[in-house]
Coordinates of C-alpha atoms in Angstrom, one line a residue:
Chain F
M1 CA 63.2 -69.9 -21.8
T2 CA 61.2 -67.2 -23.5
G3 CA 61.1 -67.2 -27.3
R4 CA 62.2 -64.1 -29.1
Q5 CA 58.9 -62.0 -29.4
V6 CA 60.7 -59.3 -31.3
P7 CA 63.6 -59.7 -33.8
P8 CA 66.3 -58.5 -31.3
G9 CA 69.1 -57.4 -33.5
P10 CA 71.3 -58.1 -36.5
V11 CA 71.2 -61.6 -37.9
G12 CA 74.6 -62.9 -37.5
A13 CA 76.8 -63.7 -40.6
D14 CA 76.6 -67.3 -39.7
D15 CA 72.8 -67.3 -40.0
R16 CA 72.9 -65.4 -43.3
A17 CA 69.8 -65.8 -45.5
P18 CA 70.1 -67.4 -48.9
G19 CA 70.5 -64.8 -51.6
T20 CA 72.1 -62.1 -49.4
T21 CA 75.5 -60.6 -49.9
P22 CA 78.3 -62.7 -48.4
G23 CA 79.7 -61.2 -45.3
Q24 CA 76.8 -58.7 -45.0
P25 CA 74.4 -59.6 -42.1
L26 CA 70.7 -59.0 -42.7
P27 CA 69.3 -56.7 -39.9
A28 CA 66.1 -58.0 -38.3
A29 CA 64.4 -54.8 -38.9
T30 CA 65.2 -55.1 -42.6
V31 CA 63.7 -58.7 -42.7
A32 CA 60.6 -57.3 -41.0
R33 CA 60.1 -54.8 -43.8
L34 CA 60.7 -57.2 -46.7
P35 CA 57.2 -58.5 -46.6
G36 CA 55.9 -55.0 -47.2
Y37 CA 58.2 -54.4 -50.1
L38 CA 57.1 -57.7 -51.7
H39 CA 53.4 -56.7 -51.2
A40 CA 54.0 -53.3 -52.7
L41 CA 55.9 -54.9 -55.7
D42 CA 52.8 -57.1 -56.3
A43 CA 50.7 -54.2 -56.4
V44 CA 53.1 -52.4 -58.9
R45 CA 53.1 -55.5 -61.0
G46 CA 49.3 -55.7 -60.9
A47 CA 49.2 -52.2 -62.3
G48 CA 51.3 -53.4 -65.4
A49 CA 54.7 -51.8 -64.5
A50 CA 57.9 -53.7 -65.3
L51 CA 60.1 -51.1 -63.6
V52 CA 59.6 -49.1 -60.5
T53 CA 61.5 -46.2 -58.9
S54 CA 62.7 -46.3 -55.3
E55 CA 60.4 -43.3 -54.6
R56 CA 57.3 -45.0 -55.9
L57 CA 58.0 -48.3 -54.2
A58 CA 58.8 -46.6 -50.9
Q59 CA 55.6 -44.7 -51.1
A60 CA 53.7 -47.9 -51.7
A61 CA 55.4 -49.6 -48.8
G62 CA 55.0 -46.6 -46.4
V63 CA 58.8 -46.0 -45.8
T64 CA 61.2 -43.4 -47.0
P65 CA 63.1 -43.9 -50.3
A66 CA 66.4 -43.8 -48.3
Q67 CA 65.2 -46.6 -46.0
L68 CA 64.1 -48.7 -49.0
R69 CA 67.4 -48.3 -50.8
K70 CA 69.4 -49.1 -47.8
D71 CA 67.3 -52.3 -47.1
L72 CA 67.5 -53.4 -50.6
S73 CA 71.3 -52.9 -50.7
F74 CA 71.6 -55.7 -48.0
L75 CA 70.1 -58.0 -50.7
G76 CA 72.7 -56.7 -53.2
S77 CA 69.8 -55.0 -55.1
Y78 CA 70.7 -51.4 -56.0
G79 CA 68.4 -50.5 -58.9
R80 CA 69.7 -48.4 -61.8
R81 CA 69.9 -44.5 -61.5
G82 CA 67.1 -42.9 -63.5
V83 CA 65.5 -46.3 -64.3
G84 CA 64.7 -47.9 -61.0
Y85 CA 64.2 -51.6 -60.1
D86 CA 63.2 -54.5 -62.3
V87 CA 59.9 -55.4 -60.6
D88 CA 60.0 -59.3 -61.4
H89 CA 63.6 -59.6 -60.6
L90 CA 63.3 -57.7 -57.3
A91 CA 60.2 -59.6 -56.2
G92 CA 61.8 -62.9 -57.0
R93 CA 64.9 -61.9 -55.0
I94 CA 62.9 -60.9 -51.9
A95 CA 60.7 -64.0 -52.1
A96 CA 63.9 -66.1 -52.2
V97 CA 65.4 -64.4 -49.2
L98 CA 62.2 -64.7 -47.3
G99 CA 61.8 -68.4 -48.2
V100 CA 58.4 -67.9 -49.7
A101 CA 59.5 -68.5 -53.4
T102 CA 57.7 -71.8 -52.9
T103 CA 54.5 -72.2 -51.1
R104 CA 54.7 -72.9 -47.3
A105 CA 52.1 -74.8 -45.4
V106 CA 50.6 -73.3 -42.2
V107 CA 48.5 -74.9 -39.5
V108 CA 46.1 -73.1 -37.1
V109 CA 45.4 -74.2 -33.6
G110 CA 42.2 -72.7 -32.2
V111 CA 39.1 -72.4 -34.3
G112 CA 37.0 -69.8 -32.4
H113 CA 36.3 -66.4 -34.1
L114 CA 39.8 -65.6 -34.6
G115 CA 40.6 -69.0 -36.1
H116 CA 37.5 -68.7 -38.3
A117 CA 38.8 -65.2 -39.5
L118 CA 42.1 -66.8 -40.4
A119 CA 40.7 -69.8 -42.1
T120 CA 38.3 -67.7 -44.3
Y121 CA 40.9 -65.0 -45.1
G122 CA 41.5 -65.4 -48.8
G123 CA 44.9 -63.6 -49.1
F124 CA 47.3 -66.4 -48.0
A125 CA 47.9 -68.0 -51.4
E126 CA 49.0 -64.8 -53.1
R127 CA 51.5 -64.2 -50.3
G128 CA 53.2 -67.6 -50.5
F129 CA 51.2 -69.7 -47.9
T130 CA 48.6 -72.5 -47.9
L131 CA 46.4 -73.0 -45.0
A132 CA 47.0 -76.8 -44.6
G133 CA 45.2 -77.7 -41.4
L134 CA 42.9 -76.6 -38.5
V135 CA 43.0 -78.1 -35.0
D136 CA 40.7 -77.4 -32.0
A137 CA 40.2 -79.2 -28.7
D138 CA 36.4 -78.6 -28.6
P139 CA 34.4 -81.7 -29.5
A140 CA 31.7 -79.5 -30.8
V141 CA 34.1 -77.9 -33.3
I142 CA 36.2 -81.1 -34.3
G143 CA 34.8 -82.6 -37.6
T144 CA 33.2 -79.3 -38.7
R145 CA 34.2 -77.8 -42.0
V146 CA 35.8 -74.3 -41.9
G147 CA 37.2 -72.5 -45.0
G148 CA 37.2 -75.8 -46.9
L149 CA 39.0 -77.8 -44.2
V150 CA 37.8 -80.2 -41.6
V151 CA 38.8 -79.3 -38.0
E152 CA 40.9 -82.0 -36.5
P153 CA 41.6 -82.9 -32.8
P154 CA 44.9 -82.0 -31.0
A155 CA 45.9 -85.7 -31.2
A156 CA 46.0 -85.5 -35.0
L157 CA 48.4 -82.4 -35.0
M158 CA 51.7 -84.2 -35.4
A159 CA 50.4 -86.4 -38.3
L160 CA 49.0 -83.2 -39.8
V161 CA 52.2 -81.4 -39.7
M162 CA 54.1 -84.3 -41.1
R163 CA 51.5 -85.0 -43.8
T164 CA 51.5 -81.4 -45.0
G165 CA 55.1 -80.4 -44.3
A166 CA 53.9 -77.4 -42.4
T167 CA 56.8 -75.3 -40.9
I168 CA 54.7 -72.6 -39.3
G169 CA 51.8 -72.8 -36.8
V170 CA 49.4 -70.2 -35.7
V171 CA 48.2 -70.0 -32.0
A172 CA 44.6 -68.7 -32.1
T173 CA 43.4 -70.2 -28.9
P174 CA 42.3 -68.5 -25.7
A175 CA 45.2 -67.2 -23.6
H176 CA 45.0 -70.0 -21.0
A177 CA 45.5 -72.7 -23.8
A178 CA 48.2 -70.9 -25.7
Q179 CA 51.2 -72.5 -24.1
D180 CA 49.8 -76.0 -24.5
A181 CA 49.1 -75.2 -28.2
A182 CA 52.6 -73.8 -28.6
D183 CA 54.2 -76.9 -26.9
A184 CA 52.1 -79.2 -29.2
L185 CA 53.2 -77.3 -32.4
V186 CA 56.9 -77.4 -31.2
A187 CA 56.6 -81.1 -30.5
S188 CA 55.1 -81.7 -34.0
G189 CA 58.2 -80.0 -35.5
V190 CA 57.1 -76.5 -36.6
T191 CA 59.9 -73.9 -36.3
G192 CA 57.9 -70.8 -36.5
I193 CA 54.9 -69.7 -34.4
L194 CA 52.6 -66.8 -34.8
T195 CA 50.6 -66.2 -31.6
F196 CA 47.7 -63.9 -31.0
A197 CA 47.5 -64.8 -27.3
P198 CA 48.3 -61.9 -25.0
R199 CA 51.1 -63.8 -23.1
A200 CA 54.7 -64.6 -23.7
L201 CA 55.2 -68.2 -25.0
R202 CA 58.1 -70.4 -23.8
V203 CA 59.6 -72.1 -26.7
P204 CA 63.1 -73.7 -27.5
P205 CA 65.8 -71.4 -28.8
N206 CA 65.5 -72.9 -32.3
V207 CA 61.8 -71.9 -32.6
E208 CA 60.9 -68.3 -33.7
V209 CA 57.9 -66.6 -32.2
R210 CA 56.1 -63.6 -33.5
A211 CA 53.3 -62.2 -31.4
V212 CA 50.4 -60.1 -32.4
D213 CA 49.1 -58.3 -29.3
V214 CA 46.2 -56.2 -30.1
A215 CA 46.3 -54.4 -26.7
S216 CA 49.9 -53.5 -27.2
E217 CA 49.1 -52.1 -30.6
L218 CA 46.3 -50.0 -29.0
Q219 CA 48.8 -48.7 -26.4
I220 CA 51.2 -47.6 -29.0
L221 CA 48.3 -45.7 -30.7
A222 CA 47.3 -44.2 -27.3
F223 CA 50.8 -42.8 -26.9
H224 CA 50.4 -40.9 -30.3
A225 CA 46.7 -39.9 -29.4
S226 CA 47.8 -38.5 -26.1
R227 CA 50.3 -36.3 -27.9
H228 CA 47.5 -34.9 -30.1
A229 CA 45.2 -34.2 -27.1
Chain X
M1 CA 49.1 -39.5 -48.6
T2 CA 49.8 -42.8 -46.9
G3 CA 49.7 -43.0 -43.2
R4 CA 52.7 -44.1 -41.2
Q5 CA 52.4 -47.8 -41.0
V6 CA 55.4 -48.1 -38.8
P7 CA 56.9 -45.6 -36.4
P8 CA 59.5 -44.1 -38.8
G9 CA 62.1 -42.7 -36.4
P10 CA 62.8 -40.8 -33.2
V11 CA 60.0 -38.8 -31.9
G12 CA 61.2 -35.2 -32.1
A13 CA 61.8 -33.2 -28.9
D14 CA 58.9 -30.9 -29.8
D15 CA 56.6 -33.9 -29.8
R16 CA 58.0 -35.2 -26.5
A17 CA 55.7 -37.4 -24.5
P18 CA 54.4 -36.3 -21.1
G19 CA 56.7 -37.6 -18.4
T20 CA 59.8 -38.0 -20.4
T21 CA 63.1 -36.3 -19.7
P22 CA 63.3 -32.8 -21.2
G23 CA 65.5 -32.5 -24.3
Q24 CA 65.5 -36.4 -24.6
P25 CA 63.5 -37.7 -27.6
L26 CA 61.6 -40.9 -27.1
P27 CA 62.6 -43.3 -29.9
A28 CA 59.6 -44.9 -31.7
A29 CA 61.1 -48.4 -31.2
T30 CA 61.2 -47.6 -27.4
V31 CA 57.5 -46.6 -27.5
A32 CA 56.7 -49.9 -29.3
R33 CA 58.4 -51.8 -26.5
L34 CA 56.6 -50.0 -23.6
P35 CA 53.4 -51.9 -23.7
G36 CA 55.4 -55.1 -23.3
Y37 CA 57.1 -53.7 -20.3
L38 CA 53.8 -52.6 -18.8
H39 CA 52.3 -56.0 -19.4
A40 CA 55.3 -57.7 -17.8
L41 CA 55.1 -55.4 -14.8
D42 CA 51.4 -56.4 -14.4
A43 CA 52.5 -60.0 -14.3
V44 CA 55.2 -59.3 -11.7
R45 CA 52.8 -57.3 -9.6
G46 CA 50.3 -60.2 -9.9
A47 CA 52.9 -62.4 -8.5
G48 CA 53.1 -60.2 -5.4
A49 CA 56.4 -58.6 -6.0
A50 CA 57.0 -54.8 -5.1
L51 CA 60.5 -54.7 -6.7
V52 CA 61.8 -56.2 -9.8
T53 CA 65.3 -56.5 -11.2
S54 CA 66.0 -55.4 -14.8
E55 CA 67.1 -59.1 -15.5
R56 CA 63.7 -60.5 -14.4
L57 CA 61.7 -57.8 -16.1
A58 CA 63.6 -58.1 -19.3
Q59 CA 63.2 -61.9 -19.4
A60 CA 59.4 -61.5 -18.9
A61 CA 59.2 -58.9 -21.7
G62 CA 61.4 -60.9 -24.0
V63 CA 64.2 -58.4 -24.4
T64 CA 67.8 -58.1 -23.0
P65 CA 68.4 -56.4 -19.8
A66 CA 70.6 -53.8 -21.6
Q67 CA 67.8 -53.0 -24.0
L68 CA 65.3 -52.7 -21.0
R69 CA 67.6 -50.4 -19.0
K70 CA 68.2 -48.2 -22.1
D71 CA 64.6 -47.9 -22.9
L72 CA 63.6 -47.1 -19.3
S73 CA 66.5 -44.5 -19.1
F74 CA 64.5 -42.4 -21.7
L75 CA 61.8 -42.2 -19.1
G76 CA 64.2 -41.1 -16.5
S77 CA 63.7 -44.4 -14.7
Y78 CA 67.1 -45.9 -13.7
G79 CA 66.3 -48.4 -11.0
R80 CA 68.6 -48.9 -8.1
R81 CA 71.6 -51.1 -8.3
G82 CA 71.2 -54.3 -6.5
V83 CA 67.5 -53.5 -5.7
G84 CA 65.9 -53.0 -9.1
Y85 CA 62.7 -51.1 -10.0
D86 CA 59.7 -50.2 -7.9
V87 CA 56.9 -52.0 -9.7
D88 CA 54.0 -49.7 -9.0
H89 CA 56.1 -46.6 -9.7
L90 CA 57.5 -47.8 -12.9
A91 CA 54.0 -49.1 -14.2
G92 CA 52.5 -45.8 -13.3
R93 CA 55.2 -43.9 -15.2
I94 CA 55.0 -46.1 -18.3
A95 CA 51.2 -45.9 -18.3
A96 CA 51.4 -42.0 -18.1
V97 CA 53.8 -41.8 -21.0
L98 CA 51.6 -44.2 -23.1
G99 CA 48.6 -42.1 -22.2
V100 CA 46.7 -45.1 -20.8
A101 CA 46.7 -44.0 -17.2
T102 CA 43.1 -43.3 -17.7
T103 CA 40.8 -45.6 -19.7
R104 CA 40.6 -44.9 -23.5
A105 CA 37.5 -45.7 -25.6
V106 CA 38.0 -47.8 -28.8
V107 CA 35.4 -48.4 -31.6
V108 CA 35.6 -51.3 -33.9
V109 CA 34.4 -51.0 -37.5
G110 CA 33.6 -54.5 -39.1
V111 CA 31.9 -57.2 -37.0
G112 CA 32.7 -60.3 -39.0
H113 CA 34.7 -63.2 -37.4
L114 CA 37.7 -60.8 -36.6
G115 CA 35.3 -58.2 -35.1
H116 CA 33.6 -60.8 -33.0
A117 CA 37.0 -62.0 -31.8
L118 CA 37.9 -58.5 -30.8
A119 CA 34.5 -57.7 -29.2
T120 CA 34.6 -60.8 -27.1
Y121 CA 38.4 -60.5 -26.1
G122 CA 38.3 -59.9 -22.4
G123 CA 41.7 -58.4 -22.1
F124 CA 41.1 -54.8 -23.0
A125 CA 40.0 -53.4 -19.6
E126 CA 43.2 -54.5 -17.7
R127 CA 45.4 -52.8 -20.4
G128 CA 43.6 -49.5 -20.3
F129 CA 40.9 -49.7 -23.0
T130 CA 37.1 -49.9 -23.1
L131 CA 35.4 -51.3 -26.2
A132 CA 32.9 -48.5 -26.6
G133 CA 31.1 -49.4 -29.9
L134 CA 30.7 -51.7 -32.8
V135 CA 29.8 -50.7 -36.4
D136 CA 29.0 -52.8 -39.4
A137 CA 27.4 -52.1 -42.8
D138 CA 25.6 -55.4 -43.1
P139 CA 21.8 -55.0 -42.3
A140 CA 21.8 -58.6 -41.1
V141 CA 24.4 -57.7 -38.4
I142 CA 23.2 -54.2 -37.4
G143 CA 21.1 -54.4 -34.3
T144 CA 22.6 -57.7 -33.1
R145 CA 24.3 -57.9 -29.7
V146 CA 28.0 -58.8 -29.7
G147 CA 30.1 -58.9 -26.6
G148 CA 27.5 -56.8 -24.7
L149 CA 27.2 -54.1 -27.3
V150 CA 24.6 -53.5 -30.1
V151 CA 26.1 -53.3 -33.6
E152 CA 25.3 -49.8 -35.0
P153 CA 25.2 -48.7 -38.7
P154 CA 28.0 -46.7 -40.4
A155 CA 25.7 -43.5 -40.2
A156 CA 25.9 -43.7 -36.4
L157 CA 29.6 -43.8 -36.3
M158 CA 30.3 -40.0 -35.7
A159 CA 27.6 -39.8 -33.0
L160 CA 29.1 -42.9 -31.4
V161 CA 32.6 -41.5 -31.4
M162 CA 31.4 -38.1 -29.9
R163 CA 29.3 -39.9 -27.3
T164 CA 32.0 -42.2 -26.1
G165 CA 35.1 -39.9 -26.6
A166 CA 36.8 -42.6 -28.6
T167 CA 40.2 -41.6 -29.9
I168 CA 41.1 -45.0 -31.5
G169 CA 39.3 -46.9 -34.1
V170 CA 39.9 -50.5 -35.3
V171 CA 39.4 -51.5 -39.0
A172 CA 38.2 -55.1 -39.0
T173 CA 36.4 -55.0 -42.3
P174 CA 37.2 -57.0 -45.5
A175 CA 40.0 -55.4 -47.5
H176 CA 37.8 -53.7 -50.1
A177 CA 35.9 -51.8 -47.4
A178 CA 39.0 -50.8 -45.3
Q179 CA 39.7 -47.4 -46.8
D180 CA 36.0 -46.4 -46.5
A181 CA 36.1 -47.4 -42.9
A182 CA 39.2 -45.5 -42.2
D183 CA 37.8 -42.4 -44.0
A184 CA 34.7 -42.6 -41.7
L185 CA 36.8 -43.0 -38.6
V186 CA 39.0 -40.0 -39.5
A187 CA 35.9 -37.9 -40.3
S188 CA 34.4 -38.8 -36.9
G189 CA 37.6 -37.5 -35.2
V190 CA 39.7 -40.5 -34.1
T191 CA 43.5 -39.9 -34.3
G192 CA 44.7 -43.5 -34.2
I193 CA 43.7 -46.4 -36.3
L194 CA 44.6 -50.1 -35.9
T195 CA 44.0 -52.0 -39.2
F196 CA 43.9 -55.7 -39.9
A197 CA 43.3 -55.2 -43.6
P198 CA 46.1 -56.3 -45.9
R199 CA 46.5 -52.9 -47.6
A200 CA 48.0 -49.5 -47.0
L201 CA 45.4 -46.9 -45.7
R202 CA 45.5 -43.3 -46.8
V203 CA 45.0 -41.0 -43.9
P204 CA 45.8 -37.3 -43.0
P205 CA 49.3 -36.8 -41.4
N206 CA 47.9 -36.1 -38.0
V207 CA 46.4 -39.7 -37.8
E208 CA 48.6 -42.6 -36.8
V209 CA 48.0 -46.0 -38.3
R210 CA 49.2 -49.4 -36.9
A211 CA 48.8 -52.3 -39.2
V212 CA 48.5 -55.9 -38.3
D213 CA 49.2 -57.9 -41.5
V214 CA 49.1 -61.6 -40.8
A215 CA 50.7 -62.6 -44.1
S216 CA 53.6 -60.3 -43.4
E217 CA 54.1 -61.9 -40.0
L218 CA 54.1 -65.3 -41.6
Q219 CA 56.7 -64.2 -44.2
I220 CA 59.0 -63.0 -41.4
L221 CA 58.6 -66.5 -39.8
A222 CA 59.2 -68.1 -43.2
F223 CA 62.6 -66.2 -43.4
H224 CA 63.6 -67.8 -40.1
A225 CA 62.1 -71.2 -41.0
S226 CA 64.1 -71.2 -44.2
R227 CA 67.3 -70.6 -42.3
H228 CA 66.5 -73.8 -40.3
A229 CA 65.8 -75.9 -43.3

């Protein structure tokens, strides 16, 4: 069956995230906005502020204050009228809900230009992730060092995932190799896959798939551009 | 002011897309799913089918049949009970609404590993886009040939956009250069920007921004992985 490419609806009460209000499901759309709030809180903290109003935080995250307050109310975080939110406390709460309060290991399958870009992107550590391993099927690439890691062959993937405790895999292969890469990641035990390949991946129901499809993003922009034309 | 990083709500009736039912606003979430339906229709057509049921199309697009039927009803496309949708007609209708019935030109600013990956990605043409130009500020990169195009300097951007009629720009620069790249794209006349830089871009209200933030996608996966743990 096809994996869920888009969070389809409210997360059921039985699947409730740690740190959320009992009995209150956490909508998938809210989950999708939490990383933005966490990123905005990091920026606020970097500017030296200990408190932040919903207006300022909403602006930094690119949402309306009403949307922000509603989303945070699902976490039981309401802020104080006229004072705002405690930056450290709120950031810790969101990180706990997202499961990134501790660092998570990520493995990347496919070390072409895109895999290179991911491996040399410096921003993972500050967002709660460690790039733990790189895998590619090309004998000319295996054994080379990229972003401080030695590229390993597909046969080493399961050992790599077990050694590093990786729970998330990134598919950065060409489209024709994406399903094989996803199958190998699932077999090795990861439960989350981020794919850049422009095709739907088949995964078991317990595995979550997020797809970044550049052409789809461009088509959404085209819709807005055609309204301007 | 900060550009809209996420479609914020229903598109007002005054901003109605071409081809949509009069008086019926097209929700932003529906717009965001249309590229997936179009891509799924292409796959169905590639398999030789002239008609497709909502169940089959929904499965190929990774949504529920009810979601698909509701989204398509906004376009005035209802299908026929027991028969389904006419593949060619529906694909043409979605392409018209998205504004990709004719090919759109795209320029990419930043030709590092990510820009390379975009320039050599073969899937744009079949999704309605032509990669029309590449721009980079690095003298060592300017003048080199990538994916069949010669990389041009930032000073050439406006002429490039005018020459190609590009309406969409992609920001594939390092984070520190992203705002400058966006400013240059806006000044040159593009109305849509796709950014991969992990920071909010400030753009005028008439410019639409879509942001692909890899770390945010990983955090959403971490949320689901932590529920499995």
